[in-house]
mmCIF file of C-alpha atoms in Angstrom:
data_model
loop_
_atom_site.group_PDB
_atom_site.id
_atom_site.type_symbol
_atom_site.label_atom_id
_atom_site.label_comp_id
_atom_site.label_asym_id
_atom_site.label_seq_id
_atom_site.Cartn_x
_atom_site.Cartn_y
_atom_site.Cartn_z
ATOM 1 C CA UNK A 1 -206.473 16.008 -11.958
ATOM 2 C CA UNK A 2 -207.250 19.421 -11.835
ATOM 3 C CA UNK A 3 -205.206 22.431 -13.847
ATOM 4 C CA UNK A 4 -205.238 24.754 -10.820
ATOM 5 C CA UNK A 5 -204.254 22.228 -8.750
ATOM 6 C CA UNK A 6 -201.504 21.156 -10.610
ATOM 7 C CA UNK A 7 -200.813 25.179 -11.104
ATOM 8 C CA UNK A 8 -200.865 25.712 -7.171
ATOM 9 C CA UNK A 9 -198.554 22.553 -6.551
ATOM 10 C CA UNK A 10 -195.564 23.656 -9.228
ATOM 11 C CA UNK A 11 -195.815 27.052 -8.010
ATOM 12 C CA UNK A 12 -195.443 25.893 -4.228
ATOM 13 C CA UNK A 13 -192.360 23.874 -5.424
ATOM 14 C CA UNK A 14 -190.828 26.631 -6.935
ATOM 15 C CA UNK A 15 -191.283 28.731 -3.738
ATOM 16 C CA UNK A 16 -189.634 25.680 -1.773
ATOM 17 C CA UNK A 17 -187.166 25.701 -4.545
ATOM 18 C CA UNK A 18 -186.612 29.378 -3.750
ATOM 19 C CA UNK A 19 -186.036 28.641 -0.020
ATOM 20 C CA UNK A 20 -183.539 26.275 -0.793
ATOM 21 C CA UNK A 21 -181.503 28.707 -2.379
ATOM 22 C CA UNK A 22 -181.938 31.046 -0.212
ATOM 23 C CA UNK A 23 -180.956 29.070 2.460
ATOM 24 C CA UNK A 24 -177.372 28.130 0.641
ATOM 25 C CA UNK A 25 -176.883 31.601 -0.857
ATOM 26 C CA UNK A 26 -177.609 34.500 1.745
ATOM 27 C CA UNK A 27 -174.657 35.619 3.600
ATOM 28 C CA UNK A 28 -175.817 35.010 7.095
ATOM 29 C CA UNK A 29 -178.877 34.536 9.607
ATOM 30 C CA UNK A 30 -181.147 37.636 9.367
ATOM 31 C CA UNK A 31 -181.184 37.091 5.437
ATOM 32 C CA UNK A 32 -181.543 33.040 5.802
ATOM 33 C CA UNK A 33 -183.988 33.510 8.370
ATOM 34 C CA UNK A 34 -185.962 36.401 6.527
ATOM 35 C CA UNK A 35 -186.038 34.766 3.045
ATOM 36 C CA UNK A 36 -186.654 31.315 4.581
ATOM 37 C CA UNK A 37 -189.843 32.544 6.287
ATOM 38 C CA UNK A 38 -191.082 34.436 3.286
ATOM 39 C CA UNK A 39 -190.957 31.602 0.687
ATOM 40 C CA UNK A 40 -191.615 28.787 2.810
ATOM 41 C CA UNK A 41 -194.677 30.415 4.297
ATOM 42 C CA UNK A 42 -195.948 30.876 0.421
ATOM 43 C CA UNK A 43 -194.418 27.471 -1.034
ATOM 44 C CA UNK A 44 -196.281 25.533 1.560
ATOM 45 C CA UNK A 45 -199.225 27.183 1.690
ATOM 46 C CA UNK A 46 -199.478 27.263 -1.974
ATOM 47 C CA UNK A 47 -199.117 23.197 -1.958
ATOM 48 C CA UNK A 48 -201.620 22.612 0.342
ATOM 49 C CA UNK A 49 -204.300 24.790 -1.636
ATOM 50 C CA UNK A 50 -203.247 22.658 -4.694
ATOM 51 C CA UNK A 51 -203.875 19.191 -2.652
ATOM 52 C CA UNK A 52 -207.423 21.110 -1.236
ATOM 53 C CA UNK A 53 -207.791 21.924 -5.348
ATOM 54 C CA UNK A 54 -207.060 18.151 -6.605
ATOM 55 C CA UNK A 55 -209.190 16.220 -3.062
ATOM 56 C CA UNK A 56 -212.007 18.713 -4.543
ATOM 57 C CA UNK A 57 -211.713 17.719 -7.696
ATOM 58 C CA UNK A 58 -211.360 13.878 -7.611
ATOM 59 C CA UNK A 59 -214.287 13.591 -4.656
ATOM 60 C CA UNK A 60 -216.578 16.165 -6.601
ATOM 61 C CA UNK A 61 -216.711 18.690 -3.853
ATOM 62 C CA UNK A 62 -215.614 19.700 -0.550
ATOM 63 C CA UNK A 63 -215.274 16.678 2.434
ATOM 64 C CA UNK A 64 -213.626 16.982 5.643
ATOM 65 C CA UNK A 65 -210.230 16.749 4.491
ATOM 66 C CA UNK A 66 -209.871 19.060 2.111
ATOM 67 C CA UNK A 67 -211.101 21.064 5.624
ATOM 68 C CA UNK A 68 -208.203 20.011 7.378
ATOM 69 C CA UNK A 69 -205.851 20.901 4.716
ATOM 70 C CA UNK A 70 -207.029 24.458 5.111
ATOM 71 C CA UNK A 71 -206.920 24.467 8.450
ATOM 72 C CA UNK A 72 -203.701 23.699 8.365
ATOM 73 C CA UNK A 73 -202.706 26.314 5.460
ATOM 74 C CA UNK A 74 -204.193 28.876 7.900
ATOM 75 C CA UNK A 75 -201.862 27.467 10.782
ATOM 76 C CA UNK A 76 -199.159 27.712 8.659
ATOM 77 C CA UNK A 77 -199.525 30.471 7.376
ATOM 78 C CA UNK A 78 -200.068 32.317 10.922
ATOM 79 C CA UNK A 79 -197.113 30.465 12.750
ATOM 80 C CA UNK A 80 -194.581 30.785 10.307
ATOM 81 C CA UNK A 81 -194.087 34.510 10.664
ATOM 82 C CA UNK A 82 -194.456 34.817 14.199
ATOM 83 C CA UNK A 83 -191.471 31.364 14.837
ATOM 84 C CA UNK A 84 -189.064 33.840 12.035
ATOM 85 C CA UNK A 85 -189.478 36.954 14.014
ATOM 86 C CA UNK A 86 -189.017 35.023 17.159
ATOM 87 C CA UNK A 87 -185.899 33.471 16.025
ATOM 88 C CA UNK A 88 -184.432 37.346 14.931
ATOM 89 C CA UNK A 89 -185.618 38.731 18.386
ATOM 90 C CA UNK A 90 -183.708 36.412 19.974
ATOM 91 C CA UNK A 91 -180.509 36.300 17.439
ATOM 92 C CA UNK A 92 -180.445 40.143 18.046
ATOM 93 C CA UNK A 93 -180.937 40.032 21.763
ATOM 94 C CA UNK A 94 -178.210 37.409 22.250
ATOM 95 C CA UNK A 95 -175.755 40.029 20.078
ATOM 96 C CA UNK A 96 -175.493 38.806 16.333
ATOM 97 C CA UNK A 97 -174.898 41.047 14.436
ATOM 98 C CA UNK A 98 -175.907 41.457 10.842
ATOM 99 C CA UNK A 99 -172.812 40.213 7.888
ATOM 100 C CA UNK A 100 -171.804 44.180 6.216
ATOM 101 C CA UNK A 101 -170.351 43.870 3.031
ATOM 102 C CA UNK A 102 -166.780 45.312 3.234
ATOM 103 C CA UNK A 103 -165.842 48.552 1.945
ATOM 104 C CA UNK A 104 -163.580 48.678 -0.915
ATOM 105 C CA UNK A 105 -160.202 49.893 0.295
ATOM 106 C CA UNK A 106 -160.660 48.599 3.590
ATOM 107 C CA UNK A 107 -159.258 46.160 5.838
ATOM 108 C CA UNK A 108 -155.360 46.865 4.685
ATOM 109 C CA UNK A 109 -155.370 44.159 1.668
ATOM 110 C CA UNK A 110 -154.320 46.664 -0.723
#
């Protein structure tokens, strides 16, 4: 196995890792959706580079799928984006509005 592949996988599981507690912690859509397409887009893209790193490594150079894995990585990492800011456009359009923290002193609870 190969030390940056190994690298590029645990740092694409901590990115999914990330997501995942993004996804629990953030108050409401724009931040889920924002932080989700961030870290997602990274975390995958970073795994596949680490499978393209070890297929490299075990086969002793570059073969058709490690191609493929790219090729996906790139459609990944060009989709991604573009499905989150569709997904806002639409949230905003349809009237959701962003979560505002409250200000101290209001809303009459003393």
């Amino acid at each position: 196995m190969s030390i940056a592949g190994t690298v590029l996988l645990g740092l694409g599981l901590f990115f999914m890792a990330v997501t995942a507690v993004g996804l629990v912690r953030l108050p409401d859509f724009f931040s889920r959706v924002h932080s989700v397409s961030k870290s997602e887009t990274l975390g995958i893209t970073l795994v596949l580079l680490g499978l393209i790193a070890h297929l490299i490594a075990a086969q002793g150079g570059f073969d058709q799928t490690s191609l493929k894995l790219g090729l996906i990585a790139l459609f990944v990492l060009i989709t991604n984006p573009v499905a989150a800011h569709v997904l806002t456009r639409s949230a905003v359009r349809s009237g959701l509005m962003p979560w505002r923290r409250p200000r101290p002193g209001a809303g009459g609870n003393g």
